[in-house]
Each structure stands twice: as C-alpha cells, then as structure tokens.
C-alpha cells in the first residue's frame, strides 16, 4: 500500500471520528486559579482506565492507583497491566472498538498513534501546569510530544538516560587512570584507544581487551551527532525541522574505524572479534560476553542496565569484579555539550475519554509527577508481596525521575545503588556526579518516539532497502556519500506524517 493511499484511508477514518475526537478538550475552564490550569472535578463519581507495563506484573501500578484514589476519592482507577510485547496491539484493538483506556502508554514508536489518532490534545493541561516548569530539560524546550505542531499529544512517562558505563575494575587492574567525569569526545576516544590491548596485559592474561562495546541505539552513529552539534535535538542530526546528516556520517565512519582498530567489539558477527560467547571462546578459552568477564573498559548502553544487569546478583557482575559506574555521554571540546540522547517511553490521553482533565492528572501522578514519585519512593522502601519482593522492586522498577523536585531527587539518590556505608568499590562519587549532570543537561529521545515518520523511514529506507550501516561498517562504504539521499528521504517520510497531522488539525478547526 502506498503512503498516499494510506493517507487517504487515514483521513477517511479521521473524518468519521471528528464528532468524538477532541470534544472533551473543549470544556470551559472552571477556574484553575492564576495558572490557567482547569480545576480537577472532585465531586463527580467516575472511573478512569489506565494501561501500563512493568516488570512486576503491575503490582506497583496497582498500589499507585490506590494512592491516587485516596487523593481523589471520587475517582476509581481501573488498572490494566500489560507488557511491552503486547501493549501496542492491545491499544490498537481497543481503539478500533472505541474503547481505548483513558490514559495509556505506548512503546517504541509514534507513527502508529499519529496515523490512527489515538491521542487527544493535552496542551492546555501540560502548558498551564506549573509542575511542568520543573522537569528534565529538553522535554519542553525541544517540544517532545508535539510532533511538529503547536499541540501536545503525548509526553515522556519514563526516562532512561543513555550512559557510558565505565568498568572501574578494568582501569584499576590495568593501572589506568579513571577518565574525567565530564570528558570530551577527544578524551573518550583516547580512553578507548588506550584500553584496547593485546597479549597478557589485561586481567586473567587475556589475549585481547577492548575499549568499547555498545547496545543498539548507543553506538557512535547515534551518539556522535549530539556530541558534535549543539543544534542537534534528535537522532541523526535532527534539528526540529530537518536532518543534518554530516555528523551522522562522521559518527558511522568513526564506528567503522573503531571496529577496524579493535577499539570497539562488534555485536553483529561480521568482525574478527565479536561480542558473542561462541566467538570469544577462541580468544579467551571460555564462552563469555566480553564485558561480562571484564574484558571491556566501557559499555555504551541505557540506564536500565544498572537494575537489570550490573547490580543484579543473578547476573554475577559484582561477584566477578566487573564494577560499572555511570558516566555522561562525551561531547566534542568545540561544543557546549548540553544535549544528550536518552530513551523516553511515551504516554498520553485517549481521544475517547470523557474526563481529559482527570485523565491527565492520573497520567502525571502515575509517571512523571512529584507526588507520584514520592509515593514510589515510599513503596520502594516498604512494599513487599509474594508477587514482587522489595529488593526486586528496587532492582527492576527504577527509571530516573522526570520531575526535578528536590525532595524526590533526595530520596532517589538515597536508594541503595551500592552499600551506603563502606562500599569497597568507591562508586559514590561517580553516581553523585552522574545524577548532578543528568539534572543539568538537556535530553532528547531516540527518533522513533520523537520524530514523525522516523520509524517508518528506518524500516523501509534505512534498514529495509539498502542496509545503510552494513555498507559502511562491513563493505567499505563511505557514509558521506549517502548523506544527500538520506536527508531527502528522511524529510519525505517526516513530511508525509506531518501533513497527516496538519490535515487532521484543519478538519477539527485547530
């Protein structure tokens, strides 16, 4: 099906929904005070449905919903726990039946919610809520959730900074100085070069140690455009209206060069050293992932690695003396270095809700709001059930606060990231500095959750047709030769999705 035909179908669907969609957001404000935020309805009995995912089977969400009802006794919350694997299809099915939850999360990409008009406009609530003047920098400044319009459709509900995880033990074992915690890209590059060693220099007398490994979305091709250009506020050099892909090309070419020098251990199976156990058995005499056994200085990845892997006793990193500490992403010394890339999970209010103001408040309380976060802190320290023991809640359920509320951050910092007294590995100073920088920096999301058309462009043109990165990394290609065509096609996909939104806005009189 062509994009043009899809657009016509979409607009037909939108026309059929016009009577219902957005009507709830046209209520006259009932006197929300000087802020202009409409007051909550605290008298009408209502039930709000809320769909979310969590690794604990929904236990934490249920407890938060109870506390929301304690705050607003007229509101009953129907929680609908789900998983990241199932949520998008469930939302699609419920939307088709005109029964989408009043507030819900959506995973990975925004093209489908845009195309099908899942979300309603929350602008008047978000922009008039003074609490949103005190949230992670970048969300408001980069208009995240506006999708190139003047209207707020969705908002980050979970925040996972991307992190340069530095293996502190690697540096000690190899008599290397720990890097500067506010390093430049030039310093970062020097570190990974010096950390790549052959022979018997490293721990266990290994034949090879590596400066860097990375997860998808955290390779130089993603990080470098932010590192090289202060105007970059989105993946692949996105500046808010177009892709400037020269820095993308530099980043991909750097990634190719790092692989060729063995500074970066590959995840694909296409290089001599590959971070897969069967491959590394020939190198180390055992089947291991390189970073798991301490053979890598830095792992570029997401914040959730701390809870899921590095500090999870079941994974064995601490027992194996692989001691990761968080570092901020590096930037070129010639830049201000203010913007970093993160993972934002997105959520919004259903176009079918009869209570958009109250659904907004529920979404905020359950995700980014200070009151909800304070309740979470209480639950992390006291709540235990047979379904989800307290320790596991702390390990798996902690994303980084979106609110910058000082009380929330004080309690968040006090969680047991490491032994509060007598940490033999000396991690406190690194966590303290990292949290300071998280609050100071601006944060942009990956393209699929921020830029209309991005995920479709990646699936069809970037990965689907010609395997751009494979050509450069493994077949000797030069990324700069691809810049013009990619900038052109990327903007075409953006404009196609953006035009759908603008046509929709005209239909409803926006």
Short mmCIF file of C-alpha atoms in Angstrom, two decimals:
data_model
loop_
_atom_site.label_atom_id
_atom_site.label_comp_id
_atom_site.label_asym_id
_atom_site.label_seq_id
_atom_site.Cartn_x
_atom_site.Cartn_y
_atom_site.Cartn_z
CA UNK A 1 0.00 0.00 0.00
CA UNK A 2 1.44 3.41 -0.93
CA UNK A 3 1.89 6.19 1.57
CA UNK A 4 -0.57 8.30 -0.44
CA UNK A 5 -3.27 5.63 -0.25
CA UNK A 6 -2.59 5.14 3.45
CA UNK A 7 -3.04 8.86 3.94
CA UNK A 8 -6.43 8.83 2.23
CA UNK A 9 -7.59 5.92 4.35
CA UNK A 10 -6.34 7.67 7.47
CA UNK A 11 -8.15 10.88 6.63
CA UNK A 12 -11.35 8.94 5.98
CA UNK A 13 -11.05 7.35 9.41
CA UNK A 14 -10.35 10.72 10.99
CA UNK A 15 -13.41 12.27 9.36
CA UNK A 16 -15.57 9.54 10.84
CA UNK A 17 -14.19 10.22 14.28
CA UNK A 18 -14.33 14.01 14.22
CA UNK A 19 -17.52 14.35 16.29
CA UNK A 20 -15.99 12.47 19.21
CA UNK A 21 -12.32 13.30 18.92
CA UNK A 22 -11.15 16.33 20.87
CA UNK A 23 -14.65 17.26 22.01
CA UNK A 24 -13.70 16.57 25.61
CA UNK A 25 -10.86 19.04 25.45
CA UNK A 26 -13.20 21.93 24.67
CA UNK A 27 -14.66 22.26 28.16
CA UNK A 28 -14.64 25.73 29.59
CA UNK A 29 -12.02 26.06 32.33
CA UNK A 30 -13.67 26.01 35.73
CA UNK A 31 -11.33 28.42 37.42
CA UNK A 32 -7.96 26.79 37.90
CA UNK A 33 -6.53 29.90 39.54
CA UNK A 34 -3.79 32.13 38.16
CA UNK A 35 -2.06 29.22 36.46
CA UNK A 36 -4.89 28.77 33.96
CA UNK A 37 -4.99 25.05 34.68
CA UNK A 38 -8.55 23.76 34.82
CA UNK A 39 -9.52 22.51 38.27
CA UNK A 40 -9.98 18.83 38.91
CA UNK A 41 -13.54 17.53 39.21
CA UNK A 42 -13.52 16.28 42.81
CA UNK A 43 -17.25 15.57 43.18
CA UNK A 44 -18.48 13.56 40.19
CA UNK A 45 -18.07 9.83 40.64
CA UNK A 46 -16.03 8.46 37.74
CA UNK A 47 -13.88 5.53 36.73
CA UNK A 48 -10.68 6.09 34.75
CA UNK A 49 -8.91 3.24 32.99
CA UNK A 50 -5.12 3.19 32.84
CA UNK A 51 -2.90 0.85 30.78
CA UNK A 52 0.80 0.48 31.57
CA UNK A 53 3.55 -2.08 31.67
CA UNK A 54 6.03 -3.02 34.36
CA UNK A 55 8.23 -5.98 35.17
CA UNK A 56 6.40 -6.73 38.41
CA UNK A 57 3.12 -7.85 36.88
CA UNK A 58 1.54 -4.49 37.64
CA UNK A 59 1.95 -4.60 41.41
CA UNK A 60 3.50 -1.15 41.77
CA UNK A 61 0.95 0.43 39.44
CA UNK A 62 -1.91 -1.00 41.46
CA UNK A 63 -0.53 0.50 44.66
CA UNK A 64 -0.03 3.88 43.00
CA UNK A 65 -3.60 3.78 41.69
CA UNK A 66 -4.88 3.17 45.22
CA UNK A 67 -2.99 6.20 46.48
CA UNK A 68 -4.40 8.32 43.62
CA UNK A 69 -7.91 7.33 44.71
CA UNK A 70 -7.03 8.26 48.28
CA UNK A 71 -6.13 11.71 46.99
CA UNK A 72 -9.25 11.94 44.78
CA UNK A 73 -11.94 9.74 46.43
CA UNK A 74 -14.46 10.37 43.65
CA UNK A 75 -12.18 8.68 41.11
CA UNK A 76 -11.83 4.93 40.81
CA UNK A 77 -8.88 3.76 38.74
CA UNK A 78 -9.18 0.61 36.65
CA UNK A 79 -5.60 -0.53 36.10
CA UNK A 80 -4.79 -2.61 33.04
CA UNK A 81 -1.28 -4.06 33.41
CA UNK A 82 0.33 -5.29 30.22
CA UNK A 83 3.77 -5.90 28.74
CA UNK A 84 5.95 -4.09 26.24
CA UNK A 85 5.40 -7.02 23.88
CA UNK A 86 1.60 -6.74 23.97
CA UNK A 87 0.68 -3.12 24.64
CA UNK A 88 0.70 -1.74 21.10
CA UNK A 89 -1.58 -4.45 19.71
CA UNK A 90 -3.89 -4.16 22.71
CA UNK A 91 -4.20 -0.41 22.21
CA UNK A 92 -4.88 -0.93 18.51
CA UNK A 93 -7.65 -3.42 19.23
CA UNK A 94 -9.22 -1.25 21.93
CA UNK A 95 -9.05 1.84 19.74
CA UNK A 96 -10.83 0.00 16.92
CA UNK A 97 -13.62 -0.71 19.40
CA UNK A 98 -13.70 2.95 20.55
CA UNK A 99 -12.65 1.78 23.99
CA UNK A 100 -9.07 2.94 24.45
CA UNK A 101 -8.06 3.41 28.12
CA UNK A 102 -8.45 6.96 29.38
CA UNK A 103 -4.67 7.16 29.84
CA UNK A 104 -2.13 4.75 28.42
CA UNK A 105 1.48 4.16 27.46
CA UNK A 106 2.77 3.26 24.01
CA UNK A 107 6.09 1.60 23.25
CA UNK A 108 8.91 2.40 20.82
CA UNK A 109 7.32 4.40 18.02
CA UNK A 110 4.80 7.17 17.42
CA UNK A 111 3.89 6.73 13.76
CA UNK A 112 1.01 4.35 14.51
CA UNK A 113 -0.63 6.55 17.19
CA UNK A 114 -0.26 9.55 14.86
CA UNK A 115 -1.64 7.67 11.86
CA UNK A 116 -4.65 6.39 13.81
CA UNK A 117 -5.26 9.45 16.05
CA UNK A 118 -5.02 7.53 19.33
CA UNK A 119 -4.22 10.55 21.49
CA UNK A 120 -6.12 13.70 22.28
CA UNK A 121 -4.67 17.18 22.74
CA UNK A 122 -3.34 17.80 26.26
CA UNK A 123 -1.79 21.21 25.54
CA UNK A 124 -4.00 23.26 27.85
CA UNK A 125 -3.19 20.95 30.75
CA UNK A 126 0.51 20.40 30.19
CA UNK A 127 1.41 24.00 29.38
CA UNK A 128 -0.65 25.51 32.21
CA UNK A 129 0.57 23.09 34.87
CA UNK A 130 3.31 24.83 36.92
CA UNK A 131 4.74 21.45 37.89
CA UNK A 132 5.96 21.09 34.30
CA UNK A 133 8.28 24.06 34.78
CA UNK A 134 10.39 21.76 36.93
CA UNK A 135 11.04 18.70 34.78
CA UNK A 136 14.03 17.25 32.94
CA UNK A 137 15.40 19.80 30.49
CA UNK A 138 14.65 19.21 26.85
CA UNK A 139 11.09 17.91 27.15
CA UNK A 140 9.56 21.38 26.94
CA UNK A 141 12.41 23.10 25.11
CA UNK A 142 12.50 20.55 22.27
CA UNK A 143 8.69 20.23 22.12
CA UNK A 144 8.79 16.49 22.71
CA UNK A 145 5.33 15.05 22.17
CA UNK A 146 4.20 17.91 19.91
CA UNK A 147 5.28 16.11 16.72
CA UNK A 148 5.98 19.27 14.78
CA UNK A 149 2.71 21.02 15.73
CA UNK A 150 1.62 23.57 18.31
CA UNK A 151 -0.25 20.89 20.26
CA UNK A 152 0.91 18.45 22.91
CA UNK A 153 -0.25 14.92 22.01
CA UNK A 154 1.93 12.75 24.22
CA UNK A 155 4.62 13.16 26.83
CA UNK A 156 7.52 11.19 28.28
CA UNK A 157 6.32 8.97 31.09
CA UNK A 158 9.60 7.14 31.70
CA UNK A 159 13.13 8.48 31.33
CA UNK A 160 16.22 6.34 30.84
CA UNK A 161 19.43 8.30 30.18
CA UNK A 162 21.92 6.74 27.85
CA UNK A 163 25.09 6.04 29.79
CA UNK A 164 28.76 5.35 29.20
CA UNK A 165 29.15 2.54 31.74
CA UNK A 166 32.80 2.58 32.82
CA UNK A 167 34.23 -0.63 34.30
CA UNK A 168 36.13 0.80 37.26
CA UNK A 169 37.84 -2.50 37.99
CA UNK A 170 39.24 -2.64 34.45
CA UNK A 171 41.08 0.63 34.99
CA UNK A 172 42.45 -0.47 38.34
CA UNK A 173 43.59 -3.86 37.06
CA UNK A 174 45.34 -2.32 34.07
CA UNK A 175 46.89 0.61 36.00
CA UNK A 176 44.95 3.18 34.01
CA UNK A 177 43.62 6.45 35.42
CA UNK A 178 39.85 6.74 35.61
CA UNK A 179 38.51 9.15 32.97
CA UNK A 180 37.38 12.68 33.67
CA UNK A 181 33.68 12.51 34.65
CA UNK A 182 32.95 15.46 32.32
CA UNK A 183 35.02 14.14 29.46
CA UNK A 184 35.14 15.37 25.91
CA UNK A 185 34.79 13.12 22.88
CA UNK A 186 38.50 13.52 22.31
CA UNK A 187 39.20 12.23 25.83
CA UNK A 188 36.71 9.41 25.36
CA UNK A 189 38.45 8.35 22.16
CA UNK A 190 41.84 8.43 23.87
CA UNK A 191 40.48 6.21 26.66
CA UNK A 192 39.10 3.54 24.34
CA UNK A 193 42.34 3.51 22.36
CA UNK A 194 44.48 3.02 25.47
CA UNK A 195 42.08 0.39 26.81
CA UNK A 196 42.42 -1.79 23.72
CA UNK A 197 45.29 -4.12 24.49
CA UNK A 198 46.57 -7.46 23.27
CA UNK A 199 48.88 -10.01 24.82
CA UNK A 200 48.91 -10.61 28.56
CA UNK A 201 48.33 -7.01 29.65
CA UNK A 202 44.80 -7.44 30.90
CA UNK A 203 43.04 -9.34 33.63
CA UNK A 204 43.41 -13.14 33.56
CA UNK A 205 46.21 -12.68 30.99
CA UNK A 206 43.64 -12.33 28.22
CA UNK A 207 44.78 -12.13 24.65
CA UNK A 208 42.61 -9.12 23.94
CA UNK A 209 40.87 -6.33 25.82
CA UNK A 210 38.64 -3.73 24.22
CA UNK A 211 37.92 -0.08 24.82
CA UNK A 212 34.25 -0.11 23.96
CA UNK A 213 31.17 -2.17 23.31
CA UNK A 214 27.65 -0.87 22.83
CA UNK A 215 23.99 -1.75 22.53
CA UNK A 216 21.77 -0.76 19.63
CA UNK A 217 20.88 2.92 19.82
CA UNK A 218 24.06 3.67 21.79
CA UNK A 219 26.74 3.28 19.12
CA UNK A 220 28.78 6.24 17.81
CA UNK A 221 26.38 6.57 14.87
CA UNK A 222 23.72 7.65 17.39
CA UNK A 223 25.83 9.48 19.96
CA UNK A 224 28.16 11.43 17.70
CA UNK A 225 25.64 13.85 16.11
CA UNK A 226 24.72 15.05 19.62
CA UNK A 227 28.40 15.20 20.55
CA UNK A 228 29.33 17.30 17.52
CA UNK A 229 26.50 19.83 17.16
CA UNK A 230 24.66 21.84 19.81
CA UNK A 231 21.79 22.35 17.34
CA UNK A 232 21.09 18.61 17.24
CA UNK A 233 17.97 17.82 19.27
CA UNK A 234 17.10 14.43 17.78
CA UNK A 235 18.59 11.30 16.29
CA UNK A 236 20.64 11.50 13.05
CA UNK A 237 21.21 15.24 13.35
CA UNK A 238 17.55 16.24 13.65
CA UNK A 239 17.26 19.96 14.44
CA UNK A 240 13.49 20.17 14.83
CA UNK A 241 12.64 20.51 11.15
CA UNK A 242 15.21 18.52 9.16
CA UNK A 243 18.07 16.04 9.35
CA UNK A 244 21.62 17.39 9.15
CA UNK A 245 23.39 14.13 8.49
CA UNK A 246 27.02 15.15 8.00
CA UNK A 247 27.65 14.41 11.68
CA UNK A 248 25.71 11.15 11.32
CA UNK A 249 28.15 10.25 8.54
CA UNK A 250 31.13 11.18 10.70
CA UNK A 251 29.74 9.04 13.51
CA UNK A 252 29.15 6.00 11.32
CA UNK A 253 32.59 6.32 9.74
CA UNK A 254 34.12 6.59 13.23
CA UNK A 255 32.26 3.45 14.23
CA UNK A 256 33.71 1.69 11.18
CA UNK A 257 37.20 2.87 12.08
CA UNK A 258 36.84 1.85 15.74
CA UNK A 259 35.84 -1.64 14.61
CA UNK A 260 38.79 -1.89 12.25
CA UNK A 261 41.19 -0.91 15.07
CA UNK A 262 39.51 -3.33 17.52
CA UNK A 263 38.72 -0.40 19.83
CA UNK A 264 35.05 -1.41 19.53
CA UNK A 265 33.98 -5.01 19.90
CA UNK A 266 31.29 -5.84 17.40
CA UNK A 267 27.85 -7.32 18.16
CA UNK A 268 26.92 -8.46 14.65
CA UNK A 269 29.20 -11.40 13.96
CA UNK A 270 30.79 -9.63 11.00
CA UNK A 271 34.17 -8.76 12.53
CA UNK A 272 37.15 -10.82 13.76
CA UNK A 273 36.27 -10.03 17.38
CA UNK A 274 32.57 -10.38 18.07
CA UNK A 275 30.90 -9.97 21.46
CA UNK A 276 29.24 -13.38 21.29
CA UNK A 277 30.21 -16.27 23.57
CA UNK A 278 30.87 -18.86 20.87
CA UNK A 279 33.11 -16.46 19.01
CA UNK A 280 35.06 -15.40 22.09
CA UNK A 281 35.81 -18.93 23.22
CA UNK A 282 38.68 -18.95 20.73
CA UNK A 283 40.00 -15.71 22.24
CA UNK A 284 39.61 -16.40 25.97
CA UNK A 285 39.26 -20.16 26.25
CA UNK A 286 35.70 -19.84 27.55
CA UNK A 287 32.32 -18.80 26.19
CA UNK A 288 31.67 -15.32 27.60
CA UNK A 289 30.40 -11.91 26.62
CA UNK A 290 33.44 -9.67 26.72
CA UNK A 291 32.02 -7.04 29.06
CA UNK A 292 30.58 -9.70 31.38
CA UNK A 293 34.04 -11.09 32.13
CA UNK A 294 35.78 -7.74 32.47
CA UNK A 295 37.46 -7.55 29.06
CA UNK A 296 35.85 -4.22 28.05
CA UNK A 297 36.55 -0.79 29.54
CA UNK A 298 33.28 0.93 28.57
CA UNK A 299 29.80 -0.29 27.71
CA UNK A 300 27.59 2.32 25.96
CA UNK A 301 24.01 1.45 26.87
CA UNK A 302 20.89 2.58 28.73
CA UNK A 303 20.22 3.39 32.37
CA UNK A 304 18.18 0.23 32.89
CA UNK A 305 21.36 -1.87 32.67
CA UNK A 306 22.17 -0.99 36.28
CA UNK A 307 19.00 -2.57 37.61
CA UNK A 308 18.71 -5.42 35.12
CA UNK A 309 22.36 -6.46 34.85
CA UNK A 310 25.24 -4.68 36.55
CA UNK A 311 23.72 -4.62 40.05
CA UNK A 312 21.54 -7.72 39.70
CA UNK A 313 23.03 -10.53 41.84
CA UNK A 314 21.63 -13.13 39.47
CA UNK A 315 23.82 -11.76 36.67
CA UNK A 316 27.08 -12.10 38.60
CA UNK A 317 28.83 -8.88 37.61
CA UNK A 318 29.74 -7.76 41.13
CA UNK A 319 30.79 -11.29 42.10
CA UNK A 320 33.05 -11.35 39.06
CA UNK A 321 34.53 -7.95 40.00
CA UNK A 322 33.04 -6.20 36.97
CA UNK A 323 32.27 -2.86 38.61
CA UNK A 324 30.40 -0.46 36.33
CA UNK A 325 29.89 3.21 37.22
CA UNK A 326 27.86 5.71 35.15
CA UNK A 327 29.42 8.44 33.03
CA UNK A 328 27.67 11.10 30.98
CA UNK A 329 27.92 10.96 27.19
CA UNK A 330 31.00 12.77 25.83
CA UNK A 331 30.89 15.79 23.51
CA UNK A 332 33.46 17.43 21.27
CA UNK A 333 35.53 20.06 23.05
CA UNK A 334 34.36 22.64 20.49
CA UNK A 335 30.70 22.37 21.58
CA UNK A 336 28.71 23.47 24.60
CA UNK A 337 27.80 19.82 25.11
CA UNK A 338 24.39 20.40 26.64
CA UNK A 339 22.20 17.82 24.84
CA UNK A 340 22.32 14.08 25.41
CA UNK A 341 20.24 11.26 23.99
CA UNK A 342 18.01 9.10 26.16
CA UNK A 343 15.12 6.68 25.92
CA UNK A 344 11.73 8.23 26.58
CA UNK A 345 8.72 5.96 26.91
CA UNK A 346 5.65 7.93 25.83
CA UNK A 347 2.11 8.14 27.13
CA UNK A 348 -0.99 10.19 26.53
CA UNK A 349 -4.73 10.66 26.97
CA UNK A 350 -7.22 8.75 24.85
CA UNK A 351 -9.31 10.65 22.34
CA UNK A 352 -12.30 8.69 23.67
CA UNK A 353 -12.04 9.83 27.29
CA UNK A 354 -14.94 11.72 28.86
CA UNK A 355 -12.65 13.16 31.53
CA UNK A 356 -9.48 14.52 29.89
CA UNK A 357 -8.50 16.81 32.78
CA UNK A 358 -8.71 14.00 35.29
CA UNK A 359 -7.04 11.53 32.90
CA UNK A 360 -4.15 13.98 32.53
CA UNK A 361 -3.78 14.19 36.31
CA UNK A 362 -3.84 10.40 36.60
CA UNK A 363 -1.17 10.01 33.93
CA UNK A 364 1.01 12.61 35.63
CA UNK A 365 0.62 11.07 39.07
CA UNK A 366 1.43 7.58 37.84
CA UNK A 367 4.51 8.62 35.87
CA UNK A 368 6.31 11.97 35.99
CA UNK A 369 4.63 13.94 38.79
CA UNK A 370 6.37 14.68 42.09
CA UNK A 371 3.53 13.35 44.29
CA UNK A 372 3.53 10.04 42.49
CA UNK A 373 7.31 9.78 42.66
CA UNK A 374 7.28 10.40 46.40
CA UNK A 375 4.76 7.59 46.76
CA UNK A 376 7.02 5.37 44.64
CA UNK A 377 9.94 6.13 46.92
CA UNK A 378 7.82 5.07 49.88
CA UNK A 379 6.81 1.85 48.13
CA UNK A 380 10.36 1.03 47.11
CA UNK A 381 11.45 1.11 50.74
CA UNK A 382 8.48 -0.61 52.41
CA UNK A 383 6.37 -2.60 50.00
CA UNK A 384 6.71 -6.38 49.81
CA UNK A 385 4.42 -9.07 48.44
CA UNK A 386 4.82 -12.67 47.39
CA UNK A 387 4.41 -11.47 43.80
CA UNK A 388 7.28 -9.00 43.89
CA UNK A 389 9.77 -8.88 46.75
CA UNK A 390 11.00 -5.49 47.85
CA UNK A 391 14.55 -6.00 46.57
CA UNK A 392 13.30 -6.91 43.11
CA UNK A 393 11.08 -3.85 43.02
CA UNK A 394 14.13 -1.69 43.63
CA UNK A 395 16.14 -3.55 41.04
CA UNK A 396 13.67 -3.54 38.17
CA UNK A 397 11.28 -0.67 38.67
CA UNK A 398 13.53 2.36 38.96
CA UNK A 399 13.64 4.67 35.99
CA UNK A 400 15.13 8.13 36.53
CA UNK A 401 12.72 10.85 37.73
CA UNK A 402 11.41 13.24 35.12
CA UNK A 403 10.48 15.70 37.83
CA UNK A 404 13.32 17.81 39.21
CA UNK A 405 11.60 18.13 42.58
CA UNK A 406 14.33 18.30 45.22
CA UNK A 407 12.61 16.02 47.72
CA UNK A 408 12.11 13.35 45.05
CA UNK A 409 15.75 13.55 44.00
CA UNK A 410 16.97 13.46 47.58
CA UNK A 411 15.07 10.23 48.14
CA UNK A 412 16.07 8.86 44.74
CA UNK A 413 19.76 9.44 45.44
CA UNK A 414 19.37 7.73 48.82
CA UNK A 415 18.19 4.46 47.30
CA UNK A 416 20.66 1.63 47.69
CA UNK A 417 22.59 1.91 44.44
CA UNK A 418 25.55 0.45 46.34
CA UNK A 419 26.18 -0.11 50.06
CA UNK A 420 25.50 3.21 51.76
CA UNK A 421 28.36 2.63 54.15
CA UNK A 422 31.63 1.01 53.32
CA UNK A 423 31.28 0.44 49.57
CA UNK A 424 34.55 -1.30 48.85
CA UNK A 425 34.47 -0.26 45.20
CA UNK A 426 34.23 3.50 45.74
CA UNK A 427 31.24 4.15 43.47
CA UNK A 428 29.56 7.02 45.33
CA UNK A 429 31.43 9.90 43.70
CA UNK A 430 30.59 8.63 40.21
CA UNK A 431 26.88 8.21 40.89
CA UNK A 432 26.74 11.60 42.61
CA UNK A 433 28.37 13.34 39.66
CA UNK A 434 26.26 11.49 37.13
CA UNK A 435 23.00 12.43 38.85
CA UNK A 436 24.15 16.06 39.02
CA UNK A 437 24.82 16.06 35.28
CA UNK A 438 21.53 14.34 34.46
CA UNK A 439 19.69 17.22 36.12
CA UNK A 440 21.90 19.81 34.43
CA UNK A 441 21.86 18.52 30.83
CA UNK A 442 19.15 18.64 28.17
CA UNK A 443 17.75 15.32 26.96
CA UNK A 444 16.41 14.32 23.56
CA UNK A 445 14.77 10.99 22.77
CA UNK A 446 15.56 8.43 20.12
CA UNK A 447 13.99 9.22 16.78
CA UNK A 448 11.15 6.70 16.83
CA UNK A 449 9.46 8.33 19.84
CA UNK A 450 10.18 11.93 18.88
CA UNK A 451 10.17 12.44 15.10
CA UNK A 452 7.10 11.67 12.95
CA UNK A 453 7.96 9.27 10.15
CA UNK A 454 11.30 8.23 11.66
CA UNK A 455 10.47 4.61 12.43
CA UNK A 456 8.79 4.12 9.05
CA UNK A 457 11.81 5.67 7.32
CA UNK A 458 14.19 3.39 9.20
CA UNK A 459 12.19 0.26 8.48
CA UNK A 460 11.66 0.93 4.78
CA UNK A 461 14.59 3.01 3.52
CA UNK A 462 17.44 2.96 6.02
CA UNK A 463 17.37 -0.69 7.09
CA UNK A 464 14.79 -2.24 4.82
CA UNK A 465 16.03 -1.43 1.32
CA UNK A 466 19.80 -0.99 1.23
CA UNK A 467 21.16 -1.77 4.73
CA UNK A 468 22.99 1.53 5.03
CA UNK A 469 25.09 0.69 8.07
CA UNK A 470 26.16 -2.69 6.70
CA UNK A 471 27.50 -0.98 3.58
CA UNK A 472 29.67 1.34 5.65
CA UNK A 473 30.74 -0.88 8.54
CA UNK A 474 31.45 -4.10 6.67
CA UNK A 475 31.61 -3.39 2.95
CA UNK A 476 33.97 -0.41 2.78
CA UNK A 477 31.37 2.26 2.08
CA UNK A 478 31.70 5.95 2.97
CA UNK A 479 28.72 7.33 4.87
CA UNK A 480 29.24 10.82 3.44
CA UNK A 481 28.28 9.53 0.00
CA UNK A 482 24.83 8.68 1.36
CA UNK A 483 24.06 11.95 3.15
CA UNK A 484 22.14 13.78 0.42
CA UNK A 485 19.83 10.88 -0.39
CA UNK A 486 19.15 10.10 3.26
CA UNK A 487 18.40 13.72 4.15
CA UNK A 488 15.96 13.81 1.23
CA UNK A 489 14.14 10.56 2.01
CA UNK A 490 14.12 11.20 5.76
CA UNK A 491 12.41 14.54 5.23
CA UNK A 492 9.91 12.98 2.82
CA UNK A 493 8.79 10.49 5.45
CA UNK A 494 8.63 13.23 8.08
CA UNK A 495 6.57 15.49 5.81
CA UNK A 496 4.17 12.66 4.94
CA UNK A 497 3.38 12.02 8.61
CA UNK A 498 3.39 15.72 9.48
CA UNK A 499 0.98 16.50 6.65
CA UNK A 500 -1.41 13.88 8.02
CA UNK A 501 -1.38 15.62 11.38
CA UNK A 502 -1.88 19.08 9.85
CA UNK A 503 -4.77 17.87 7.66
CA UNK A 504 -6.36 16.40 10.76
CA UNK A 505 -5.97 19.67 12.66
CA UNK A 506 -7.67 21.57 9.85
CA UNK A 507 -10.58 19.14 9.97
CA UNK A 508 -11.24 19.78 13.63
CA UNK A 509 -10.73 23.52 13.37
CA UNK A 510 -7.37 23.81 15.06
#
